[in-house]
Amino acid sequence: MMVRERLRQNISAAFYRHGLLCASYPVPIILFTSASILTCCYPLLKLPLPGTGPVEFTTGVRDYSIPSHESPGDLSERPDWYQGPPVAYIQQVLVKAAVSPWDNSLVPVDVFRSPLGRVFSVLEEIRNHVYTDRSLEALCLQVTDLLPGLRRMQAVLPEHGCLLVSPGNYWQNRRDLFDADPDLLKTVHQHEPKGLHTSATLKDLLFGVPGKQTGVSLYNKKRVVTYTITIALSSYDARFVASLRARLKQLHPSANCTLREDHMVHVHFKEEIGIAELIPLVTTYIILFAYIYFSTRKIDMVKSKWGLALAAVVTVLSSLLMSVGLCTLFGLTPTLNGGEIFPYLVVVIGLENVLVLTKSVVSTPVDLEVKLRIAQGLSNESWSIMKNMATELCIILIGYFTFVPAIQEFCLFAVVGLVSDFFLQMFFFTTVLSIDIRRMELADLNRRLPAEAGMPPPKPGPLRPRETPPPPRPSPHTITLQAPAFRNLRLPKRLRVVYFLARTRLAQRIIMVGTVIWIGILVYTDPAGLRTLLAAQVSEQSPLGEAGLPPHLGVAPVFPGRDPTSTLSVLPAPEPTPLPENQSQGHRAARPEVVPVSSPQITWGPEDEELWRRLSFRHWPALFSYYNITLAKRYISILPVIPVTLHLSPQEAIDTRHPQDTHHAPPPSIKTSDLQADLTLYKVAALGLFAGVVLVLLLFCLYRVLCPRNYGQNGVPHGRRRRGDLPCDEYGYSPPISEISPLLLRGHSMDIECLASDGMLLASCCLARQIRVWDAQTGDCLTVIPNNGPRASWGQTFGNQEEDLLGADFREPGGGAVGRPDVDIFPIRRRTTPARPALFGDQPDLTPLIDTNFGSLPPSQTLSSSGFDFGGLVEKAYQEHETSPTLAFPPSPPASQQRRRSLGDQPVLPPELPPQNNGDWDSSVWAMELRGNLIATGRSSGKLELWDAVEGSLRCSNEDGVSGITALAFLNNRIVAARLNGSLDFFTVEITKPLGLLQYRGPPGRGSLPPSPCYSSEDVISCQLTRSVQCAHQKQITVLKAAAGRVVTGSQDHTVRVYRLEDSCCLFTLQGHSGGITAIYIDQTMVLASGGQDGTICVWDVLTGSRVSHVYGHRGDVTSLVCTTSCIISSGLDDLICIWDRSTGIKLYSIQQEVGCGASLGVISESLLVTGGQGCVSFWDLNYGDLLQTVYLGQSSEGQSVRQLLVLDNAAIVCDFGNELSLVYVPSVLEKLD
Amino acid sequence: MSADVLLSGGAPMRRGPYISRITNRTMNLLIRAAMLFMVGVFLALVLNLLQVQRNVTLFPPDVISSIFSSAWWVPPCCGTAAALIGLLYPCMDRRLGEPHKLKREWSNVMRCVAVFVGINHASAKVDFANNVQLSLTLAALSVGLWWTFDRSRSGFGLGVIIAILATLATQLLVYNGVFQYTSPDFLYIRSWLPCIFFAGVITVGNIGRQLALYEYKVSQEKTHQD
C-alpha cells in the first residue's frame, strides 16, 4: 500500500513537471515531436506500397529452371515469392487472321466467320502435337469440375481435361456446331454479363485478348481478327514447347513477325480484396469513424473543439505510422494486411487518454496560469493513465503468448503503437492543448468575459486521486468560484445551433470521405477493369474513334513486307502513294461516302508480345478460380507467345458462310450499338448515383440510429425536453440555460429568520415576527399573519442601526445558521427572554421587534454600550409615528395589506385561544414548520402555536413548556419540539370535525393544493402534549429532524439520539462525535448522517445504530448536510462544500464557496446541486462537479449573501437573502416531471 | 406512485403526462427493439460474410449475392435475438438493482462493437495451429471483452447462459440437418462458436444498455421527484 502510494505520488509529480515543461516551451516541443515522427516514419519509404496488384518478374527462357524452395540468398533481385514451381505455365498462341484480299462482295460477317472457323484446325494441330512421345495431354494442367455456382458456363469451359481455352469453346470445339451457328455474335455475347463488370468476362477469357482487339464485330474496319488459344501447362518441357512453336510457325508463317521469344514472365498475385471482403472492412471503418466521432464529441470547453479533435486523431494516426516505421527499422516487415488491422489498432490504442487529458486540464481552475493548469491536469490523471497503459500492455502481453504468428505480430505492432502513442500524447497533444488553452484565455481577455467559470472536473469514477502533491494550491480539486460578475456559464442557444450544424457537417464530411475512400478502394483494387471500362466508354462516345480514324486507316494501305514498326495501326499514316488496285477498289465502291475498301493487313508489333498485359489483371485469377484454384500468394509463368498468321481467301470466306449471314442488315445495328453505348453510360451513371444515394442514406440511418434523438430543435417547444432525452448526453442532465429567472417575494420588512414549506405553500417569518404565507408555485403572498399591530413601524434611524448591528451579528457566528439560535449564546438568551415582557408590557407592538433582533445578543442591560439600548429609541419612534399612522412599512404590497387588515380586525383569535393572547407577541419565533395548511411556530417563550396558513388565524396554542422551543418537527399529525433546556416534547394534533365533513377549502384558482391533510376552518384543532422527555439530552438540543417515523436530535452534548415518533421511545444514542452536533440529515430511506463542531461527518445505520462511516471533513463546524443515493454533500464553516462518496467515504471533490454562504445548499435531483452565493445561486452537476449555471437573484441583491436555501418538491428553490425571498424554478426539472 | 398522487387528490394536471409517459415508454421500447433488431441483422450479414470467406478465398464474380448466401432465416433470427438480449440486459439491471456503471458512453459502445467484429475477423482470418488454440484464444478475447466493457457479474452470467443455449440450439439445428459446418470439431459445430456467442451477447447487451440509459434516467428522475 505504501509502495503504491509512493509510486502514485512520484508518477504524479513527474507528470506535473512534464506538464510545466510542455506548457512552457510549446514550439520547440512541437518541432521536436514532428521531427521524431518524421524520423520514425522514414523507414516507411522503403516499404512497397501495399496493394493487391500482381507483381512481375522476368527471367530468360533459355536457362530457366524451376526455382528452388531454398532461400535465394545470392540472387538479390529475385523476389521472395519466386520459389517453387508456379501454379501453371501459360502458353498463348496468338492468332491473327484476315480474309485477303478483301472483296466488296463480302458481307461484314465474313470478316470473322472464316477466321474464327480456322481455330478448330489450329486446335487440332495443337492437340495432336507430339514430341518424342510427349503429348499435350501429358503436360497440360488437368482441371476437374467447375465450381458449383458456374453451371451456366459448363458448356463453354473445359472440364475434366486440359485447361485449354480458345474461341472454339463457344461451340464445344466442334466445327459442325460452328458451321451451323446462324449468329456467331449472339453466341459470343450471350455469356456476357449484363451490368457493370469489373473482372474478366468470358469473352476475354476465351479470346485471350481485350474485347476491343478481337475484331469480332460487324464494324471491324481493320478486318483482322485476333484471338489466342491459351494452354495452361502444369510442367514445363522446353523441348516440347519449342517444337510446338516451330510446328505452328512452319504451318502458319508470320512473315514480318519479330516478336521476342526469350523472356518468360512470372506473375505473382497477392491476396485479393474482393467486394465481399470489402464489406467487413468498410464496416469496421464505419465503426471506427463512429468511435472517433463519439469520442471527439466529448471534448468540450476548449477554444477549438475540432482543432483538438484533429490533434487527437493526428496523435493516434502518427503513432500508428511510427509503430510501423519502427517495426520496419528493426527488421520486422509487416505481413499483415495493413488496411484490415488498422481499425482494430486504432480501437486498441484508443482516443480515451487524449480525452481524459483534455477534460482533466480543462477542469482545473481557470484563474491559474496556463502552465500550472496543464501541469495540474496532467498530474491529476497521471495515475489513471499509467494504470490503463499497464493494463493494456498486460493484455497485449497475454496475446503475445498465444504463439499464433498473426496475433503475435499484431501484438508487437500494438505495443510499439501504444508506446509511441503515449509519447505523442505526452509531448504532442499536451502541447497542442496548452496552446489551445492559452488561445482561449487570450480570447477571453479580449472579450472581457471569461467564457466558462469553474470548469467541470471530469469525474468518471469515484476513485480518484485525492491529492496531487506539487501544485501550489492546497487542494487541486477545489473549484474556485470567480467573482460573481465573471460568472456566465454554458453556451447560449445560438452557439448550440452552430455546434449542431457543425456536427451535422461532420456527418456530411464523413459521408464524403467515405465515398471518396470507397471509390478510391475500387479504383485501387481494380484499376484495370475500371480503367478499361472507362476507356471503352470514352472511345465509344467520341465520334473520332468511330468516324475520325477509319478513313485515315482505310486509305492507308500498307504493302506486305514493309517495316512493321511504321505500320502500327494507331499511327495515322500519311497518305502514301496508293496502289492501283486499291484505287480500283475505291472506284468500284463508286460512292464517296462508302468506306474505301482496303485489303486487311496482318501486322505484328511489339505490342503483341505481351498482349496479356492489356487484359484485366484479374484475368488469370478469374480463369483459375472457376476451377477452385486460387492464385492468391502464388504465381504463374507466362511463356512467350506463339504467333500464328492466317490468310484466307475470299472464296474460302464465302464458302464458310452460313445462309443467314447475308441477311444481316448493318445500318440498324449501328444504331443499336450507339444506343447500347449510351445505355451503358447511363447505366453506369445511374448505378453510381444510386450507390452514392444508398451510401448517404445508409450513413444517415446509421447516424440516426446512433443518435436517434433530435437534439437540434430549438424552435419547437419540446426542444428542450428532447435535448434531455439524448442518450448521447453524457451529463444526462443539462438544465436549460438563460431561462431561469428568479421570482422575488418582497414583503418582509426585516431579515427573514425562519422558512418552512410543504411544497405548495411557503411560510416565512422575519425578525419582525411577521409570518407570511406564499404560494410556492406563483409566488403570490397569500396570507400575512401580523405581529399584532398594523401600526408596527419604526424610524429610519432605528432601522439603519439595526441593519448595521445585524450585519455585525450575522458575521459573528459565521455560517448560515442565522435563523437558528446559536448554541453558544443560549444561556444568555434564556436569561433575557423572561425579562422582556416586564419591560415592555404595556407596548406590545414594538417590543417584539427588538426582542428578536437581539435574541442572540446580550441584553441591553448587561451592556455598557448605549448603542444597544433601543427601548427608548423605539418608544420615540413609536410616538413619532403615532401621529402619522399612514406610514406603514412601504415594501408590503397593498393587497396583502388589505387582507391582513381584514383578517386582523375581525376576531383573529378563535375563542378557544388562551386569554394570554398578548404575551404571544412578546416572544420571537424561533422555529416554524408548515404542514398542510397548518403552520406550527415555536416561540422563544416556549409556546407552541398552530396557525391556519390560508386564513391567517390562530387555531390553537400550547403553553405546556416554558423553555424556548429551538427546533420543531411536524410529521403527520405529530409535532416534536425541542427546547432550550434539552427536553423534547411530543405533541399530537387532533382534529375534530364539527360537521363530519372534510371540506376542501383551497383558494379558488389554485390548481395545486397541499397533498397533506387539509384542515378546514370549521375544524376544531387541539394540540395535546402527549409525552415530554425531560432530559433528552444533557445539553440543549441544537438539531431536530424527523423522517420515516424517526425523530433524530442532535445536541451540544456530542450525542445524537434517535426516537420513534409513535411512542416517543428513544431507540439509540449515537456517540461518535467529539463536539456538539450541528447538522443532521435523515430522509425517507432511513439514511442518517450527522455533522459536528469537530468537523467530522458520521453516517449511521438507523436500524442498528451502528456507525457506517466517519470522515473528517471540515475545519470548523459542519453547517449542513445533504445526502443523495450516491453521495453526501456537506458544508462547513470553512466555506467549503465537500462531496463524498457515500459508500466508500472518499472525498470526491470540493467546491469553494464565498464567505458566509457555506451553509446554503440543497439537492434538487440526484445530479443537481444548488448552492447560494453573493446575491446568486449556482447550479452544479453533482456527478461531475460541473458548474452548470449561476442565477442572479436581483440587481439590488449583489451584496447580500444567500443564507438559507430551501428546495421545494417542485424543484423551486427558495432562498432568503436579507428581507426578500427568492423563488427560482429549474424549468427542466419541472418539465421532466410532466 | 403517480396513481397515488392522483387518488389523493393531488395535482390533477399530472394525469395527462402520466398517460403520455406510458405511451412514451412503449414507444421507447419499440424503438429500441427495432434498433437492436437492425443492429443484429447487420452484424449477422457482415459476420456471415467473414465466415464465408474463410473457406473461399477467391470469389466468383457475383460476389454481392454471397452476402445473402446464408439461409434467409439467419439474419432475422440474429436480429430477434439481439433485440431480446438488448432489452433483457437493462431490464435485468433494473431488477437486480445494480445498474451498470462502467463507462457508459457511446464511444465505448463503439469500441466494444469494433472489438467484437475484430474477434470475428480473427476467428475467420488468422491461421491457428489447431482448433483448441483457436478456441482458447477466442475465449480469452471474449472474457477480455467482458472485462473491458462490462465487468458486471450479471452480464457475465447472462452471457454465459445465452451462449450455452445458443450453442445447444445450433447443435440441434445441425443435428437435424438444417445446415452444417465445414469442419465440425465440437460435436456437430465449431468449438469457437460459444465464445463468439458470448462476445456477441456482451456487445449487444452493451448497446441495449446504452440505448436504455436515457429511459432509465428519466424514470429515475421521476421516482425521485415523486
PDB file of N, CA, C and O in Angstrom, chain A residues 22-68:
ATOM      1  N   CYS A  22       6.016  21.145 -20.891  1.00  0.00           N
ATOM      2  CA  CYS A  22       5.321  21.222 -22.176  1.00  0.00           C
ATOM      3  C   CYS A  22       4.664  22.577 -22.374  1.00  0.00           C
ATOM      4  O   CYS A  22       4.690  23.137 -23.461  1.00  0.00           O
ATOM      5  N   ALA A  23       4.056  23.079 -21.318  1.00  0.00           N
ATOM      6  CA  ALA A  23       3.351  24.338 -21.468  1.00  0.00           C
ATOM      7  C   ALA A  23       4.312  25.509 -21.563  1.00  0.00           C
ATOM      8  O   ALA A  23       3.973  26.559 -22.080  1.00  0.00           O
ATOM      9  N   SER A  24       5.517  25.308 -21.052  1.00  0.00           N
ATOM     10  CA  SER A  24       6.454  26.430 -21.076  1.00  0.00           C
ATOM     11  C   SER A  24       7.099  26.590 -22.442  1.00  0.00           C
ATOM     12  O   SER A  24       7.336  27.697 -22.889  1.00  0.00           O
ATOM     13  N   TYR A  25       7.421  25.484 -23.068  1.00  0.00           N
ATOM     14  CA  TYR A  25       8.109  25.586 -24.367  1.00  0.00           C
ATOM     15  C   TYR A  25       7.296  24.862 -25.429  1.00  0.00           C
ATOM     16  O   TYR A  25       7.687  23.787 -25.889  1.00  0.00           O
ATOM     17  N   PRO A  26       6.174  25.400 -25.803  1.00  0.00           N
ATOM     18  CA  PRO A  26       5.338  24.650 -26.752  1.00  0.00           C
ATOM     19  C   PRO A  26       5.970  24.477 -28.123  1.00  0.00           C
ATOM     20  O   PRO A  26       5.944  23.388 -28.692  1.00  0.00           O
ATOM     21  N   VAL A  27       6.529  25.554 -28.644  1.00  0.00           N
ATOM     22  CA  VAL A  27       7.006  25.484 -30.029  1.00  0.00           C
ATOM     23  C   VAL A  27       8.179  24.521 -30.183  1.00  0.00           C
ATOM     24  O   VAL A  27       8.151  23.644 -31.056  1.00  0.00           O
ATOM     25  N   PRO A  28       9.220  24.626 -29.350  1.00  0.00           N
ATOM     26  CA  PRO A  28      10.316  23.659 -29.518  1.00  0.00           C
ATOM     27  C   PRO A  28       9.838  22.222 -29.366  1.00  0.00           C
ATOM     28  O   PRO A  28      10.285  21.339 -30.107  1.00  0.00           O
ATOM     29  N   ILE A  29       8.895  22.014 -28.461  1.00  0.00           N
ATOM     30  CA  ILE A  29       8.466  20.630 -28.234  1.00  0.00           C
ATOM     31  C   ILE A  29       7.691  20.115 -29.436  1.00  0.00           C
ATOM     32  O   ILE A  29       7.863  18.965 -29.852  1.00  0.00           O
ATOM     33  N   ILE A  30       6.866  20.968 -30.014  1.00  0.00           N
ATOM     34  CA  ILE A  30       6.128  20.506 -31.188  1.00  0.00           C
ATOM     35  C   ILE A  30       7.089  20.219 -32.335  1.00  0.00           C
ATOM     36  O   ILE A  30       6.954  19.219 -33.054  1.00  0.00           O
ATOM     37  N   LEU A  31       8.090  21.080 -32.462  1.00  0.00           N
ATOM     38  CA  LEU A  31       9.074  20.834 -33.518  1.00  0.00           C
ATOM     39  C   LEU A  31       9.791  19.517 -33.289  1.00  0.00           C
ATOM     40  O   LEU A  31       9.952  18.704 -34.197  1.00  0.00           O
ATOM     41  N   PHE A  32      10.165  19.303 -32.049  1.00  0.00           N
ATOM     42  CA  PHE A  32      10.876  18.070 -31.705  1.00  0.00           C
ATOM     43  C   PHE A  32      10.010  16.855 -32.002  1.00  0.00           C
ATOM     44  O   PHE A  32      10.465  15.867 -32.585  1.00  0.00           O
ATOM     45  N   THR A  33       8.738  16.971 -31.620  1.00  0.00           N
ATOM     46  CA  THR A  33       7.844  15.836 -31.842  1.00  0.00           C
ATOM     47  C   THR A  33       7.662  15.557 -33.326  1.00  0.00           C
ATOM     48  O   THR A  33       7.699  14.401 -33.752  1.00  0.00           O
ATOM     49  N   SER A  34       7.475  16.641 -34.084  1.00  0.00           N
ATOM     50  CA  SER A  34       7.289  16.430 -35.523  1.00  0.00           C
ATOM     51  C   SER A  34       8.531  15.776 -36.118  1.00  0.00           C
ATOM     52  O   SER A  34       8.430  14.854 -36.941  1.00  0.00           O
ATOM     53  N   ALA A  35       9.684  16.254 -35.669  1.00  0.00           N
ATOM     54  CA  ALA A  35      10.926  15.670 -36.193  1.00  0.00           C
ATOM     55  C   ALA A  35      10.985  14.194 -35.857  1.00  0.00           C
ATOM     56  O   ALA A  35      11.343  13.360 -36.710  1.00  0.00           O
ATOM     57  N   SER A  36      10.610  13.852 -34.641  1.00  0.00           N
ATOM     58  CA  SER A  36      10.721  12.431 -34.290  1.00  0.00           C
ATOM     59  C   SER A  36       9.695  11.601 -35.038  1.00  0.00           C
ATOM     60  O   SER A  36       9.972  10.449 -35.402  1.00  0.00           O
ATOM     61  N   ILE A  37       8.526  12.184 -35.275  1.00  0.00           N
ATOM     62  CA  ILE A  37       7.541  11.435 -36.060  1.00  0.00           C
ATOM     63  C   ILE A  37       8.093  11.157 -37.450  1.00  0.00           C
ATOM     64  O   ILE A  37       8.051  10.026 -37.955  1.00  0.00           O
ATOM     65  N   LEU A  38       8.662  12.214 -38.042  1.00  0.00           N
ATOM     66  CA  LEU A  38       9.176  12.039 -39.398  1.00  0.00           C
ATOM     67  C   LEU A  38      10.310  11.024 -39.410  1.00  0.00           C
ATOM     68  O   LEU A  38      10.392  10.176 -40.307  1.00  0.00           O
ATOM     69  N   THR A  39      11.163  11.105 -38.397  1.00  0.00           N
ATOM     70  CA  THR A  39      12.277  10.163 -38.349  1.00  0.00           C
ATOM     71  C   THR A  39      11.769   8.735 -38.265  1.00  0.00           C
ATOM     72  O   THR A  39      12.272   7.834 -38.942  1.00  0.00           O
ATOM     73  N   CYS A  40      10.778   8.561 -37.412  1.00  0.00           N
ATOM     74  CA  CYS A  40      10.274   7.201 -37.237  1.00  0.00           C
ATOM     75  C   CYS A  40       9.531   6.719 -38.481  1.00  0.00           C
ATOM     76  O   CYS A  40       9.460   5.517 -38.724  1.00  0.00           O
ATOM     77  N   CYS A  41       8.957   7.642 -39.206  1.00  0.00           N
ATOM     78  CA  CYS A  41       8.212   7.220 -40.386  1.00  0.00           C
ATOM     79  C   CYS A  41       9.116   7.048 -41.596  1.00  0.00           C
ATOM     80  O   CYS A  41       8.681   6.529 -42.618  1.00  0.00           O
ATOM     81  N   TYR A  42      10.379   7.465 -41.452  1.00  0.00           N
ATOM     82  CA  TYR A  42      11.258   7.418 -42.612  1.00  0.00           C
ATOM     83  C   TYR A  42      11.404   6.019 -43.185  1.00  0.00           C
ATOM     84  O   TYR A  42      11.366   5.850 -44.415  1.00  0.00           O
ATOM     85  N   PRO A  43      11.562   5.001 -42.341  1.00  0.00           N
ATOM     86  CA  PRO A  43      11.710   3.649 -42.919  1.00  0.00           C
ATOM     87  C   PRO A  43      10.516   3.234 -43.761  1.00  0.00           C
ATOM     88  O   PRO A  43      10.642   2.319 -44.582  1.00  0.00           O
ATOM     89  N   LEU A  44       9.404   3.886 -43.574  1.00  0.00           N
ATOM     90  CA  LEU A  44       8.225   3.511 -44.347  1.00  0.00           C
ATOM     91  C   LEU A  44       8.439   3.732 -45.836  1.00  0.00           C
ATOM     92  O   LEU A  44       7.795   3.091 -46.662  1.00  0.00           O
ATOM     93  N   LEU A  45       9.343   4.668 -46.158  1.00  0.00           N
ATOM     94  CA  LEU A  45       9.570   4.961 -47.570  1.00  0.00           C
ATOM     95  C   LEU A  45      10.076   3.741 -48.309  1.00  0.00           C
ATOM     96  O   LEU A  45       9.825   3.556 -49.492  1.00  0.00           O
ATOM     97  N   LYS A  46      10.816   2.901 -47.582  1.00  0.00           N
ATOM     98  CA  LYS A  46      11.388   1.735 -48.244  1.00  0.00           C
ATOM     99  C   LYS A  46      10.342   0.665 -48.509  1.00  0.00           C
ATOM    100  O   LYS A  46      10.535  -0.198 -49.348  1.00  0.00           O
ATOM    101  N   LEU A  47       9.288   0.720 -47.758  1.00  0.00           N
ATOM    102  CA  LEU A  47       8.273  -0.325 -47.911  1.00  0.00           C
ATOM    103  C   LEU A  47       7.563  -0.160 -49.240  1.00  0.00           C
ATOM    104  O   LEU A  47       7.290   0.956 -49.670  1.00  0.00           O
ATOM    105  N   PRO A  48       7.288  -1.253 -49.889  1.00  0.00           N
ATOM    106  CA  PRO A  48       6.465  -1.126 -51.094  1.00  0.00           C
ATOM    107  C   PRO A  48       5.062  -0.740 -50.678  1.00  0.00           C
ATOM    108  O   PRO A  48       4.606  -1.086 -49.588  1.00  0.00           O
ATOM    109  N   LEU A  49       4.412  -0.043 -51.508  1.00  0.00           N
ATOM    110  CA  LEU A  49       3.044   0.330 -51.186  1.00  0.00           C
ATOM    111  C   LEU A  49       2.193  -0.929 -51.102  1.00  0.00           C
ATOM    112  O   LEU A  49       2.289  -1.801 -51.967  1.00  0.00           O
ATOM    113  N   PRO A  50       1.475  -1.035 -50.098  1.00  0.00           N
ATOM    114  CA  PRO A  50       0.644  -2.229 -50.006  1.00  0.00           C
ATOM    115  C   PRO A  50      -0.428  -2.180 -51.076  1.00  0.00           C
ATOM    116  O   PRO A  50      -1.104  -1.183 -51.285  1.00  0.00           O
ATOM    117  N   GLY A  51      -0.549  -3.256 -51.786  1.00  0.00           N
ATOM    118  CA  GLY A  51      -1.557  -3.265 -52.836  1.00  0.00           C
ATOM    119  C   GLY A  51      -1.872  -4.688 -53.213  1.00  0.00           C
ATOM    120  O   GLY A  51      -1.248  -5.632 -52.742  1.00  0.00           O
ATOM    121  N   THR A  52      -2.844  -4.825 -54.054  1.00  0.00           N
ATOM    122  CA  THR A  52      -3.241  -6.166 -54.426  1.00  0.00           C
ATOM    123  C   THR A  52      -2.949  -6.454 -55.884  1.00  0.00           C
ATOM    124  O   THR A  52      -3.317  -7.493 -56.385  1.00  0.00           O
ATOM    125  N   GLY A  53      -2.319  -5.514 -56.533  1.00  0.00           N
ATOM    126  CA  GLY A  53      -1.993  -5.738 -57.935  1.00  0.00           C
ATOM    127  C   GLY A  53      -0.933  -6.824 -58.074  1.00  0.00           C
ATOM    128  O   GLY A  53      -0.149  -7.072 -57.150  1.00  0.00           O
ATOM    129  N   PRO A  54      -0.908  -7.475 -59.213  1.00  0.00           N
ATOM    130  CA  PRO A  54       0.086  -8.532 -59.404  1.00  0.00           C
ATOM    131  C   PRO A  54       1.487  -7.953 -59.570  1.00  0.00           C
ATOM    132  O   PRO A  54       1.663  -6.815 -60.005  1.00  0.00           O
ATOM    133  N   VAL A  55       2.458  -8.741 -59.227  1.00  0.00           N
ATOM    134  CA  VAL A  55       3.848  -8.332 -59.337  1.00  0.00           C
ATOM    135  C   VAL A  55       4.510  -9.235 -60.366  1.00  0.00           C
ATOM    136  O   VAL A  55       4.230 -10.429 -60.423  1.00  0.00           O
ATOM    137  N   GLU A  56       5.387  -8.639 -61.165  1.00  0.00           N
ATOM    138  CA  GLU A  56       6.001  -9.413 -62.240  1.00  0.00           C
ATOM    139  C   GLU A  56       7.484  -9.593 -61.991  1.00  0.00           C
ATOM    140  O   GLU A  56       8.131  -8.784 -61.331  1.00  0.00           O
ATOM    141  N   PHE A  57       7.973 -10.650 -62.571  1.00  0.00           N
ATOM    142  CA  PHE A  57       9.397 -10.903 -62.519  1.00  0.00           C
ATOM    143  C   PHE A  57       9.754 -11.639 -63.810  1.00  0.00           C
ATOM    144  O   PHE A  57       9.082 -12.596 -64.199  1.00  0.00           O
ATOM    145  N   THR A  58      10.753 -11.151 -64.468  1.00  0.00           N
ATOM    146  CA  THR A  58      11.056 -11.701 -65.783  1.00  0.00           C
ATOM    147  C   THR A  58      12.373 -12.472 -65.738  1.00  0.00           C
ATOM    148  O   THR A  58      13.362 -11.992 -65.164  1.00  0.00           O
ATOM    149  N   THR A  59      12.341 -13.642 -66.310  1.00  0.00           N
ATOM    150  CA  THR A  59      13.583 -14.412 -66.443  1.00  0.00           C
ATOM    151  C   THR A  59      13.719 -14.821 -67.902  1.00  0.00           C
ATOM    152  O   THR A  59      12.763 -14.752 -68.686  1.00  0.00           O
ATOM    153  N   GLY A  60      14.878 -15.282 -68.217  1.00  0.00           N
ATOM    154  CA  GLY A  60      15.093 -15.764 -69.574  1.00  0.00           C
ATOM    155  C   GLY A  60      14.502 -17.154 -69.747  1.00  0.00           C
ATOM    156  O   GLY A  60      14.346 -17.916 -68.787  1.00  0.00           O
ATOM    157  N   VAL A  61      14.163 -17.449 -70.949  1.00  0.00           N
ATOM    158  CA  VAL A  61      13.584 -18.759 -71.216  1.00  0.00           C
ATOM    159  C   VAL A  61      14.677 -19.820 -71.287  1.00  0.00           C
ATOM    160  O   VAL A  61      14.524 -20.951 -70.859  1.00  0.00           O
ATOM    161  N   ARG A  62      15.826 -19.406 -71.823  1.00  0.00           N
ATOM    162  CA  ARG A  62      16.857 -20.353 -72.200  1.00  0.00           C
ATOM    163  C   ARG A  62      17.366 -21.175 -71.003  1.00  0.00           C
ATOM    164  O   ARG A  62      17.376 -22.396 -71.016  1.00  0.00           O
ATOM    165  N   ASP A  63      17.768 -20.447 -69.970  1.00  0.00           N
ATOM    166  CA  ASP A  63      18.344 -21.173 -68.830  1.00  0.00           C
ATOM    167  C   ASP A  63      17.345 -21.245 -67.684  1.00  0.00           C
ATOM    168  O   ASP A  63      17.683 -21.095 -66.528  1.00  0.00           O
ATOM    169  N   TYR A  64      16.105 -21.476 -68.032  1.00  0.00           N
ATOM    170  CA  TYR A  64      15.085 -21.495 -66.996  1.00  0.00           C
ATOM    171  C   TYR A  64      15.117 -22.819 -66.254  1.00  0.00           C
ATOM    172  O   TYR A  64      15.218 -23.888 -66.845  1.00  0.00           O
ATOM    173  N   SER A  65      15.002 -22.681 -64.964  1.00  0.00           N
ATOM    174  CA  SER A  65      14.790 -23.879 -64.164  1.00  0.00           C
ATOM    175  C   SER A  65      13.826 -23.510 -63.054  1.00  0.00           C
ATOM    176  O   SER A  65      13.727 -22.348 -62.652  1.00  0.00           O
ATOM    177  N   ILE A  66      13.143 -24.491 -62.589  1.00  0.00           N
ATOM    178  CA  ILE A  66      12.144 -24.211 -61.550  1.00  0.00           C
ATOM    179  C   ILE A  66      12.851 -23.701 -60.312  1.00  0.00           C
ATOM    180  O   ILE A  66      13.808 -24.326 -59.840  1.00  0.00           O
ATOM    181  N   PRO A  67      12.433 -22.561 -59.829  1.00  0.00           N
ATOM    182  CA  PRO A  67      13.124 -22.006 -58.646  1.00  0.00           C
ATOM    183  C   PRO A  67      12.951 -22.929 -57.451  1.00  0.00           C
ATOM    184  O   PRO A  67      11.899 -23.519 -57.236  1.00  0.00           O
ATOM    185  N   SER A  68      14.029 -23.008 -56.683  1.00  0.00           N
ATOM    186  CA  SER A  68      14.007 -23.912 -55.537  1.00  0.00           C
ATOM    187  C   SER A  68      13.283 -23.239 -54.372  1.00  0.00           C
ATOM    188  O   SER A  68      13.021 -22.043 -54.367  1.00  0.00           O
TER     189      SER A  68
END
